[in-house]
Amino acid sequence: MAKLVECVPNFSEGRNKKVIDAIAEAISSTEGCSLLDVDPGSSTNRTVYTFVGSPQAVVEGALNAARTAFPLIDMTKHSGEHPRMGAMDVCPFIPVQNVTMEDCVNCANIFAQHLTDVLHVPVYLYGEAARKENRRSLPSVRAGEYEALSEKLKRTEWAPDYGPATFVASWGATVAGARKFLVAYNINLLSTKEQAHRIALDIREQGRSKDQPGLMKKVQGMGWYLEEANIAQVSTNILDFELTPVHTVYEEICSAAKDLNLPVVGSQIVGLMPLRAMLDCADFYIQRDRLFIVEEEHKVRLVISKLGLDSLGPFVPKERIIEYMVERTEEDKRLVSLSLQQFVRSVGARTAAPGGGSVSAAVAAMGAALGAMVGQMTYGKRQFDSLDSIMRRLIPPFHQAMNELLVMVDADSKAFSRYMAALKMPRNTTDEVKRREAAMQEGLKQAVAVPLSLAERVNLLWPCLKEMVIYGNVACKSDLQVAAKALETAVFGAYYNVVINLKDITDESFKVTTQQRASALLTEARESANAVLDTAERKK
């Protein structure tokens, strides 16, 4: 998987379209950068840009954006609802795929150094990149905002981490950093700005003071009035949505608003939102309201409805959820994205991959899909009302397995590719020969691990399939018979992919243990498939 870092620079310009577009163009024209979202705000006079790319590309993209903004934004004339201290106010780097937080800290430092080299402006580090504890929090660094910056720079304790301690009036200062994914989330109220801020003070972690902390960890908040929509908002930054989920913030603010007899009229995501955060919200409402929803698309729709995310404008998941955006912007070479015709032809081509391993995973996914289908053909029908609770329990495991097994279609080909890459390593010296051999052995073990995990995942479905064949719609009996043979065939294919790769592994202990495990999985699959087929034969 490619290394992907997200960069979300916030610029202090939300009204001048020419400036907003020029900065966007600077980012999108940077090689290796994919601009995902541009979110301007007139009242805040601020625009949030979201783009992804390799660590090197996003640093260059952020620098190009800053260079473009430098002659176009004049902080001496800036005003807006949002706190700020610079033209490029904040520039965080966030890990997305195959990168660590340390990689993002490195991005922040490289960016800060280059920015000061090019523009000669002061830069502070915050978040995971902070060098001092009192600079970890963005509000702490930004305290006093632009208006207090000239005096702040004169104080030794607030010397910038990079660049001169000199007040550049037109620019101010930039805060660069590394952090987890931040969800910028605003809740709409028909109220005054002061009432919204009162609620914000109660819920944000900082609270009203050290003696009066707020209710929610890792949440920043303030109240403001959104002139263009003629509503107030409790504006929050959720710094850790796993610790404090989005739905928790929404429900708490709804409760506080109710106590004040204030109506909540939806909410707003600024920028992008992680899929995991959306699904966590969905799971909360599904459990609370005792709903039965398994499709990811339906879960996303539920959250849009429950939170009123489309209250100020359309919320298009493919344009607002980062995983969906990344899928759209990356050249998609996944096997599972091919049409069935293309996939079959790629298997039949004169190439070693995709081969039996990928086919086994595809067959397994279809077997799981048949199990889910029979459940859906039973659930919600009047003649099977008494079985609804059973189907609610049996359908989700098949649906989840179907999605996980689809991922394994590509995993097998990728594992084989890693082994082939090891074969091509140089072997001109003794050290090179050793490195090549070690890489080959590691590649073979990975090539064994993938089909072994496939067999293990498939075998988890047998208890559900044994129940489904008892309770499922009798008209779908043949579908369950096909499902049983598909799942057994998948384990059969996985077994022989394990065996063929084991023969070249030199670790004898690993070979014995793995062979025993693979044999046991194949036996379990055969016995379970026969049990399902026997039950199906007796079912009338």
Coordinates of C-alpha atoms in Angstrom, one line a residue:
M1 CA 0.0 0.0 0.0
A2 CA 1.2 3.5 -0.8
K3 CA 2.3 5.8 1.9
L4 CA -0.4 8.5 2.4
V5 CA -0.4 11.5 4.6
E6 CA -3.2 14.0 4.9
C7 CA -2.5 17.7 5.2
V8 CA -5.2 20.2 6.3
P9 CA -3.9 23.8 6.1
N10 CA -6.2 26.5 7.3
F11 CA -5.9 29.9 5.5
S12 CA -7.3 33.1 6.8
E13 CA -9.3 33.9 3.7
G14 CA -12.9 32.7 3.2
R15 CA -14.4 35.5 1.1
N16 CA -12.2 36.3 -1.9
K17 CA -12.8 33.5 -4.4
K18 CA -9.7 34.4 -6.5
V19 CA -7.4 33.9 -3.5
I20 CA -9.2 30.7 -2.4
D21 CA -8.9 29.3 -5.9
A22 CA -5.3 30.3 -6.4
I23 CA -4.3 28.4 -3.2
A24 CA -6.3 25.4 -4.3
E25 CA -4.5 25.5 -7.7
A26 CA -1.1 25.6 -6.0
I27 CA -2.0 22.4 -4.1
S28 CA -3.6 20.5 -6.9
S29 CA -0.8 21.3 -9.3
T30 CA 1.8 19.8 -7.0
E31 CA 3.0 16.5 -8.3
G32 CA 1.8 13.6 -6.1
C33 CA -0.9 15.7 -4.2
S34 CA -4.6 15.0 -4.5
L35 CA -6.8 17.9 -3.4
L36 CA -9.8 16.3 -1.7
D37 CA -11.8 19.2 -0.3
V38 CA -11.9 23.0 -0.2
D39 CA -14.2 24.4 2.5
P40 CA -14.5 28.2 2.7
G41 CA -16.5 30.1 5.3
S42 CA -17.6 33.7 4.9
S43 CA -18.3 34.4 8.6
T44 CA -15.1 32.8 9.8
N45 CA -13.2 34.3 6.8
R46 CA -11.3 31.1 6.7
T47 CA -10.8 28.2 4.2
V48 CA -9.9 24.7 5.1
Y49 CA -8.0 22.7 2.4
T50 CA -7.7 18.9 2.6
F51 CA -5.2 17.0 0.4
V52 CA -3.3 13.7 0.5
G53 CA -0.1 12.4 -0.9
S54 CA 3.2 10.8 0.0
P55 CA 5.1 12.5 2.9
Q56 CA 7.4 14.3 0.5
A57 CA 4.5 15.4 -1.8
V58 CA 2.3 16.9 1.0
V59 CA 5.2 18.9 2.4
E60 CA 5.8 20.4 -1.1
G61 CA 2.1 21.0 -1.6
A62 CA 1.8 22.9 1.7
L63 CA 4.9 25.0 0.8
N64 CA 3.4 25.8 -2.6
A65 CA 0.1 26.8 -1.0
A66 CA 2.0 29.1 1.5
R67 CA 4.1 30.7 -1.3
T68 CA 0.9 31.5 -3.2
A69 CA -0.9 32.9 -0.2
F70 CA 2.0 35.1 1.0
P71 CA 1.4 38.0 -1.4
L72 CA -2.4 37.5 -1.5
I73 CA -3.4 37.6 2.2
D74 CA -2.9 40.6 4.4
M75 CA -3.5 39.9 8.1
T76 CA -3.6 43.6 9.0
K77 CA -7.0 43.7 7.2
H78 CA -8.4 40.4 8.4
S79 CA -11.4 39.8 10.5
G80 CA -13.6 36.8 11.1
E81 CA -15.3 34.6 13.7
H82 CA -12.6 32.0 13.9
P83 CA -9.5 32.3 16.2
R84 CA -6.3 32.9 14.1
M85 CA -2.8 34.2 14.3
G86 CA -1.6 33.9 10.8
A87 CA -2.4 33.9 7.1
M88 CA -1.6 30.2 7.0
D89 CA -2.9 29.8 10.4
V90 CA -2.4 26.1 11.0
C91 CA -0.9 23.3 9.0
P92 CA -1.3 19.8 10.5
F93 CA -0.1 16.5 9.0
I94 CA -2.1 13.4 9.7
P95 CA -1.3 9.7 9.1
V96 CA -3.8 8.0 6.7
Q97 CA -2.2 4.9 5.2
N98 CA 1.0 3.0 5.8
V99 CA 2.7 5.9 7.7
T100 CA 3.3 6.5 11.4
M101 CA 2.8 9.5 13.6
E102 CA 6.5 9.9 13.7
D103 CA 6.5 10.2 9.9
C104 CA 4.0 13.1 10.3
V105 CA 6.1 14.8 13.0
N106 CA 9.0 14.6 10.5
C107 CA 6.8 16.2 7.8
A108 CA 5.9 19.1 10.2
N109 CA 9.5 19.8 11.0
I110 CA 10.7 19.7 7.3
F111 CA 7.8 21.9 6.3
A112 CA 8.5 24.4 9.2
Q113 CA 12.2 24.6 8.3
H114 CA 11.5 25.1 4.5
L115 CA 8.7 27.7 5.2
T116 CA 11.0 29.8 7.3
D117 CA 13.8 29.5 4.7
V118 CA 11.5 30.6 1.9
L119 CA 9.2 33.2 3.6
H120 CA 11.2 34.2 6.7
V121 CA 8.2 33.9 9.0
P122 CA 7.9 32.5 12.5
V123 CA 6.6 28.9 12.9
Y124 CA 5.4 27.1 16.0
L125 CA 5.1 23.4 16.4
Y126 CA 2.0 21.8 18.1
G127 CA 0.4 18.5 18.7
E128 CA 2.6 15.4 18.5
A129 CA 5.3 17.6 16.9
A130 CA 5.4 20.0 19.9
R131 CA 8.8 20.4 21.6
K132 CA 7.3 21.9 24.8
E133 CA 4.3 20.6 26.7
N134 CA 2.5 24.0 26.7
R135 CA 2.6 24.0 22.9
R136 CA 0.8 20.7 22.4
S137 CA -2.6 22.4 22.4
L138 CA -3.4 24.6 19.4
P139 CA -5.5 27.1 21.5
S140 CA -2.6 27.5 23.9
V141 CA -0.2 28.4 21.1
R142 CA -2.8 30.6 19.5
A143 CA -3.8 32.4 22.7
G144 CA -4.1 36.2 22.2
E145 CA -4.4 35.5 18.4
Y146 CA -2.9 37.8 15.8
E147 CA -3.6 41.0 17.7
A148 CA -1.3 39.9 20.6
L149 CA 1.4 38.3 18.4
S150 CA 3.8 41.2 18.1
E151 CA 4.2 41.4 21.9
K152 CA 4.1 37.6 22.3
L153 CA 7.1 37.2 20.0
K154 CA 9.2 39.4 22.3
R155 CA 8.8 37.0 25.2
T156 CA 11.5 34.4 25.4
E157 CA 9.1 31.6 26.4
W158 CA 7.2 32.2 23.1
A159 CA 10.2 32.2 20.8
P160 CA 9.1 30.3 17.6
D161 CA 10.4 26.8 17.0
Y162 CA 11.5 27.8 13.5
G163 CA 12.3 31.2 12.0
P164 CA 12.8 34.6 13.4
A165 CA 11.1 36.0 16.5
T166 CA 10.0 38.9 14.2
F167 CA 6.5 40.1 13.7
V168 CA 5.7 39.9 10.0
A169 CA 2.5 42.0 10.0
S170 CA 1.0 40.8 6.7
W171 CA 1.5 37.1 7.6
G172 CA 1.5 36.7 11.4
A173 CA 2.7 33.2 12.4
T174 CA 2.0 29.7 11.3
V175 CA 1.5 26.7 13.6
A176 CA 2.6 23.4 12.0
G177 CA 2.1 20.0 13.7
A178 CA 1.2 16.3 13.6
R179 CA -2.0 14.9 15.0
K180 CA -4.7 12.2 14.8
F181 CA -7.6 12.8 12.5
L182 CA -9.5 15.8 13.8
V183 CA -13.2 16.0 13.1
A184 CA -14.3 19.6 12.7
Y185 CA -17.9 19.4 13.8
N186 CA -20.5 22.1 14.3
I187 CA -24.0 21.8 15.7
N188 CA -26.7 24.2 14.5
L189 CA -28.9 26.1 17.0
L190 CA -31.7 28.6 16.6
S191 CA -30.2 30.8 19.3
T192 CA -27.9 33.7 20.0
K193 CA -24.2 33.5 19.7
E194 CA -23.9 33.8 23.5
Q195 CA -26.3 30.9 24.2
A196 CA -24.2 28.7 21.8
H197 CA -21.0 29.7 23.5
R198 CA -22.5 28.9 26.9
I199 CA -23.1 25.3 25.8
A200 CA -19.6 25.2 24.3
L201 CA -18.1 26.2 27.6
D202 CA -19.9 23.4 29.3
I203 CA -18.9 20.6 26.9
R204 CA -15.4 21.4 25.8
E205 CA -12.5 19.8 27.8
Q206 CA -11.1 23.2 28.7
G207 CA -14.4 24.2 30.2
R208 CA -14.7 27.7 31.7
S209 CA -11.6 27.6 33.8
K210 CA -9.2 25.1 35.5
D211 CA -11.7 25.0 38.3
Q212 CA -14.6 24.3 36.0
P213 CA -13.5 21.8 33.4
G214 CA -15.9 20.7 30.7
L215 CA -17.6 17.4 30.1
M216 CA -15.7 16.0 27.1
K217 CA -12.2 14.8 26.7
K218 CA -10.2 15.9 23.6
V219 CA -12.9 18.3 22.5
Q220 CA -12.4 22.0 21.8
G221 CA -15.4 24.3 21.4
M222 CA -16.8 27.8 21.1
G223 CA -20.1 29.4 20.1
W224 CA -20.5 31.7 17.1
Y225 CA -23.1 33.1 14.7
L226 CA -23.1 31.9 11.1
E227 CA -24.3 34.9 9.2
E228 CA -24.7 33.3 5.8
A229 CA -27.1 30.6 7.3
N230 CA -28.7 32.9 9.9
I231 CA -28.1 30.4 12.7
A232 CA -25.8 30.0 15.7
Q233 CA -23.4 27.1 16.0
V234 CA -21.6 25.3 18.7
S235 CA -18.3 24.8 16.8
T236 CA -16.2 21.9 18.0
N237 CA -12.9 20.2 17.1
I238 CA -13.0 16.6 18.2
L239 CA -9.3 15.8 18.6
D240 CA -9.8 12.0 19.2
F241 CA -13.1 10.7 17.8
E242 CA -12.3 7.2 19.3
L243 CA -12.2 8.6 22.8
T244 CA -15.1 11.0 22.3
P245 CA -17.3 9.9 19.4
V246 CA -19.1 12.4 17.2
H247 CA -22.5 11.1 18.3
T248 CA -21.6 11.7 21.9
V249 CA -20.9 15.4 21.2
Y250 CA -24.1 15.7 19.3
E251 CA -26.3 14.1 21.9
E252 CA -24.7 16.0 24.8
I253 CA -25.2 19.3 23.0
C254 CA -28.8 18.3 22.2
S255 CA -29.4 17.6 25.9
A256 CA -27.8 21.0 26.9
A257 CA -29.9 22.8 24.3
K258 CA -33.1 21.1 25.5
D259 CA -32.3 22.3 29.1
L260 CA -32.2 25.9 27.7
N261 CA -35.3 25.4 25.5
L262 CA -33.2 25.9 22.3
P263 CA -33.9 23.9 19.1
V264 CA -31.1 22.0 17.4
V265 CA -31.5 22.1 13.6
G266 CA -28.9 19.7 12.3
S267 CA -25.1 19.7 12.3
Q268 CA -22.2 20.2 9.9
I269 CA -18.9 18.5 9.1
V270 CA -16.3 20.9 8.0
G271 CA -13.8 19.2 5.7
L272 CA -13.7 15.5 5.7
M273 CA -14.7 12.7 8.1
P274 CA -13.2 9.3 8.6
L275 CA -15.4 6.3 7.7
R276 CA -14.7 4.8 11.1
A277 CA -16.3 7.8 12.8
M278 CA -19.4 7.5 10.7
L279 CA -19.8 3.8 11.4
D280 CA -19.2 4.3 15.1
C281 CA -22.2 6.8 15.0
A282 CA -24.3 4.3 13.1
D283 CA -23.5 1.5 15.5
F284 CA -24.6 3.7 18.4
Y285 CA -28.0 4.5 16.9
I286 CA -28.5 1.0 15.7
Q287 CA -28.0 -0.3 19.2
R288 CA -29.9 2.5 20.9
D289 CA -33.0 2.2 18.6
R290 CA -32.8 -1.5 18.1
L291 CA -32.4 -1.2 14.3
F292 CA -31.2 -3.9 11.9
I293 CA -28.8 -2.4 9.3
V294 CA -25.9 -4.2 7.7
E295 CA -25.1 -2.3 4.5
E296 CA -22.4 0.3 4.9
E297 CA -24.2 2.6 2.6
H298 CA -27.3 2.4 4.7
K299 CA -25.3 3.0 7.9
V300 CA -23.9 6.2 6.4
R301 CA -27.4 7.3 5.4
L302 CA -28.6 6.7 8.9
V303 CA -25.9 9.0 10.4
I304 CA -26.6 11.7 7.9
S305 CA -30.3 11.6 8.9
K306 CA -29.7 11.3 12.7
L307 CA -27.2 14.1 12.9
G308 CA -28.8 16.3 10.2
L309 CA -25.5 16.5 8.3
D310 CA -27.4 17.8 5.2
S311 CA -29.0 20.7 7.0
L312 CA -26.8 23.4 5.5
G313 CA -26.2 21.7 2.2
P314 CA -25.9 18.3 0.6
F315 CA -23.7 15.8 2.4
V316 CA -22.3 13.6 -0.4
P317 CA -20.5 10.6 1.2
K318 CA -18.1 10.2 -1.8
E319 CA -17.1 13.8 -1.4
R320 CA -17.0 14.0 2.4
I321 CA -15.6 10.7 3.7
I322 CA -11.9 10.5 3.4
E323 CA -11.6 6.8 2.6
Y324 CA -14.1 7.2 -0.3
M325 CA -12.2 10.2 -1.5
V326 CA -8.8 8.4 -1.5
E327 CA -10.3 5.5 -3.4
R328 CA -11.5 8.0 -6.1
T329 CA -8.2 9.8 -6.4
E330 CA -5.9 6.9 -6.4
E331 CA -5.6 4.8 -9.6
D332 CA -7.5 1.8 -8.5
K333 CA -5.6 -1.4 -9.5
R334 CA -7.4 -3.7 -7.1
L335 CA -8.7 -7.0 -8.5
V336 CA -12.0 -6.6 -6.6
S337 CA -12.6 -3.4 -8.6
L338 CA -12.6 -5.3 -11.9
S339 CA -15.8 -6.4 -13.5
L340 CA -16.4 -10.2 -13.3
Q341 CA -15.5 -10.5 -16.9
Q342 CA -12.3 -8.6 -16.4
F343 CA -11.4 -10.6 -13.3
V344 CA -12.0 -14.0 -15.1
R345 CA -9.9 -12.9 -18.1
S346 CA -7.1 -11.7 -15.8
V347 CA -7.0 -15.1 -14.1
G348 CA -6.9 -16.7 -17.6
A349 CA -4.0 -14.5 -18.8
R350 CA -0.4 -15.7 -19.1
T351 CA 0.6 -14.4 -15.7
A352 CA 1.2 -16.2 -12.4
A353 CA -1.1 -13.8 -10.5
P354 CA -4.0 -13.6 -9.9
G355 CA -4.1 -17.4 -9.5
G356 CA -5.6 -20.0 -7.3
G357 CA -5.3 -18.0 -4.1
S358 CA -7.2 -15.0 -5.4
V359 CA -9.8 -17.3 -6.9
S360 CA -10.2 -19.2 -3.6
A361 CA -10.8 -15.8 -1.8
A362 CA -13.4 -14.8 -4.5
V363 CA -15.2 -18.1 -4.2
A364 CA -15.2 -17.7 -0.4
A365 CA -16.7 -14.2 -0.7
M366 CA -19.4 -15.5 -2.9
G367 CA -20.2 -18.4 -0.5
A368 CA -20.6 -15.9 2.3
A369 CA -22.7 -13.6 0.1
L370 CA -25.1 -16.5 -0.6
G371 CA -25.4 -17.1 3.1
A372 CA -26.3 -13.4 3.6
M373 CA -28.7 -13.5 0.6
V374 CA -30.7 -16.4 2.1
G375 CA -30.9 -14.6 5.4
Q376 CA -32.2 -11.5 3.6
M377 CA -34.7 -13.6 1.7
T378 CA -36.0 -14.9 5.0
Y379 CA -36.0 -11.8 7.1
G380 CA -38.9 -9.4 7.0
K381 CA -41.4 -11.8 5.3
R382 CA -44.7 -12.3 7.0
Q383 CA -44.5 -16.1 6.8
F384 CA -41.2 -16.0 8.6
D385 CA -42.0 -13.4 11.3
S386 CA -41.1 -15.8 14.1
L387 CA -37.6 -16.1 12.6
D388 CA -36.7 -12.4 12.5
S389 CA -34.6 -12.4 15.7
I390 CA -32.7 -15.4 14.4
M391 CA -32.0 -13.7 11.0
R392 CA -30.9 -10.5 12.7
R393 CA -28.3 -12.6 14.5
L394 CA -27.2 -14.7 11.5
I395 CA -27.1 -12.2 8.6
P396 CA -24.4 -9.8 10.0
P397 CA -21.6 -12.5 10.3
F398 CA -22.1 -13.5 6.6
H399 CA -22.2 -9.8 5.5
Q400 CA -19.0 -9.0 7.4
A401 CA -17.2 -12.1 6.2
M402 CA -18.2 -11.3 2.6
N403 CA -16.5 -7.9 2.8
E404 CA -13.4 -9.2 4.6
L405 CA -13.0 -12.1 2.1
L406 CA -13.2 -9.6 -0.8
V407 CA -10.1 -7.9 0.6
M408 CA -8.3 -11.2 0.6
V409 CA -8.7 -11.5 -3.2
D410 CA -6.0 -8.8 -3.5
A411 CA -4.0 -9.9 -0.5
D412 CA -3.0 -13.2 -2.1
S413 CA -1.7 -11.5 -5.3
K414 CA 0.2 -8.9 -3.2
A415 CA 1.8 -11.6 -1.1
F416 CA 3.0 -13.4 -4.3
S417 CA 4.3 -10.1 -5.7
R418 CA 6.4 -9.5 -2.6
Y419 CA 8.0 -12.9 -3.1
M420 CA 8.7 -12.2 -6.7
A421 CA 10.3 -8.9 -5.8
A422 CA 12.6 -10.8 -3.4
L423 CA 13.7 -13.1 -6.2
K424 CA 14.8 -10.1 -8.2
M425 CA 17.1 -8.7 -5.5
P426 CA 20.8 -8.5 -6.3
R427 CA 23.1 -11.4 -5.3
N428 CA 26.6 -10.2 -6.3
T429 CA 28.1 -10.3 -2.8
T430 CA 27.7 -12.6 0.2
D431 CA 25.7 -10.0 2.1
E432 CA 23.4 -9.5 -0.9
V433 CA 22.8 -13.2 -1.1
K434 CA 21.9 -13.4 2.6
R435 CA 19.5 -10.4 2.3
R436 CA 17.9 -12.0 -0.8
E437 CA 17.5 -15.3 0.9
A438 CA 16.0 -13.7 4.1
A439 CA 13.6 -11.7 1.9
M440 CA 12.6 -14.8 0.0
Q441 CA 11.9 -16.7 3.1
E442 CA 9.8 -13.9 4.6
G443 CA 8.0 -13.6 1.3
L444 CA 7.2 -17.3 1.3
K445 CA 5.9 -17.1 4.9
Q446 CA 3.6 -14.3 3.9
A447 CA 2.5 -16.3 0.9
V448 CA 1.5 -19.0 3.4
A449 CA 0.0 -16.7 5.9
V450 CA -2.6 -15.3 3.5
P451 CA -4.3 -18.5 2.4
L452 CA -4.0 -19.9 6.0
S453 CA -5.9 -16.8 7.3
L454 CA -8.4 -17.3 4.5
A455 CA -9.2 -20.8 5.6
E456 CA -9.5 -19.7 9.2
R457 CA -11.9 -16.9 8.3
V458 CA -14.1 -19.2 6.2
N459 CA -14.3 -21.8 8.9
L460 CA -15.7 -19.2 11.3
L461 CA -18.9 -19.3 9.1
W462 CA -19.8 -22.9 9.5
P463 CA -21.8 -22.5 12.7
C464 CA -23.9 -19.8 11.1
L465 CA -24.4 -21.8 7.9
K466 CA -25.5 -24.8 9.9
E467 CA -28.2 -22.7 11.5
M468 CA -29.1 -20.9 8.3
V469 CA -29.8 -24.2 6.6
I470 CA -32.2 -25.1 9.4
Y471 CA -34.1 -21.8 9.6
G472 CA -33.6 -20.2 6.2
N473 CA -36.2 -19.9 3.5
V474 CA -36.7 -23.4 2.1
A475 CA -37.1 -21.9 -1.4
C476 CA -33.4 -20.9 -1.2
K477 CA -32.2 -24.4 -0.2
S478 CA -30.1 -24.8 -3.4
D479 CA -28.3 -21.4 -2.6
L480 CA -27.2 -22.8 0.7
Q481 CA -26.0 -26.0 -0.9
V482 CA -23.9 -23.9 -3.3
A483 CA -22.7 -21.8 -0.4
A484 CA -21.5 -24.9 1.4
K485 CA -19.5 -26.2 -1.6
A486 CA -18.1 -22.7 -2.3
L487 CA -16.8 -22.3 1.2
E488 CA -15.4 -25.8 1.2
T489 CA -13.8 -25.2 -2.1
A490 CA -12.2 -22.0 -0.8
V491 CA -10.6 -23.8 2.1
F492 CA -9.5 -26.6 -0.3
G493 CA -7.8 -23.9 -2.5
A494 CA -6.3 -22.2 0.5
Y495 CA -4.9 -25.6 1.8
Y496 CA -3.1 -26.3 -1.5
N497 CA -1.7 -22.8 -1.7
V498 CA -0.2 -23.3 1.7
V499 CA 1.2 -26.7 0.8
I500 CA 2.9 -25.5 -2.4
N501 CA 4.6 -22.6 -0.7
L502 CA 5.7 -24.6 2.4
K503 CA 8.0 -26.8 0.4
D504 CA 10.6 -24.0 -0.2
I505 CA 10.6 -22.8 3.4
T506 CA 13.7 -23.8 5.4
D507 CA 12.2 -23.3 8.9
E508 CA 11.3 -26.9 9.7
S509 CA 9.4 -26.1 12.9
F510 CA 7.3 -23.5 11.0
K511 CA 6.6 -26.0 8.2
V512 CA 5.4 -28.8 10.6
T513 CA 3.2 -26.5 12.6
T514 CA 1.6 -24.8 9.6
Q515 CA 1.0 -28.1 7.8
Q516 CA -0.8 -29.5 10.8
R517 CA -2.9 -26.4 11.1
A518 CA -3.8 -26.3 7.4
S519 CA -4.8 -30.0 7.4
A520 CA -7.0 -29.5 10.4
L521 CA -8.8 -26.6 8.7
L522 CA -9.4 -28.6 5.6
T523 CA -10.8 -31.5 7.6
E524 CA -13.1 -29.1 9.5
A525 CA -14.3 -27.6 6.2
R526 CA -15.1 -30.9 4.6
E527 CA -17.0 -32.2 7.7
S528 CA -18.9 -29.0 8.1
A529 CA -19.9 -28.8 4.4
N530 CA -21.1 -32.4 4.5
A531 CA -23.2 -31.6 7.6
V532 CA -24.8 -28.6 5.9
L533 CA -25.5 -30.7 2.8
D534 CA -27.0 -33.5 4.8
T535 CA -29.3 -31.1 6.6
A536 CA -30.3 -29.5 3.3
E537 CA -31.2 -32.9 1.8
R538 CA -33.6 -33.6 4.6
K539 CA -35.2 -30.2 4.5
K540 CA -38.5 -30.1 2.5

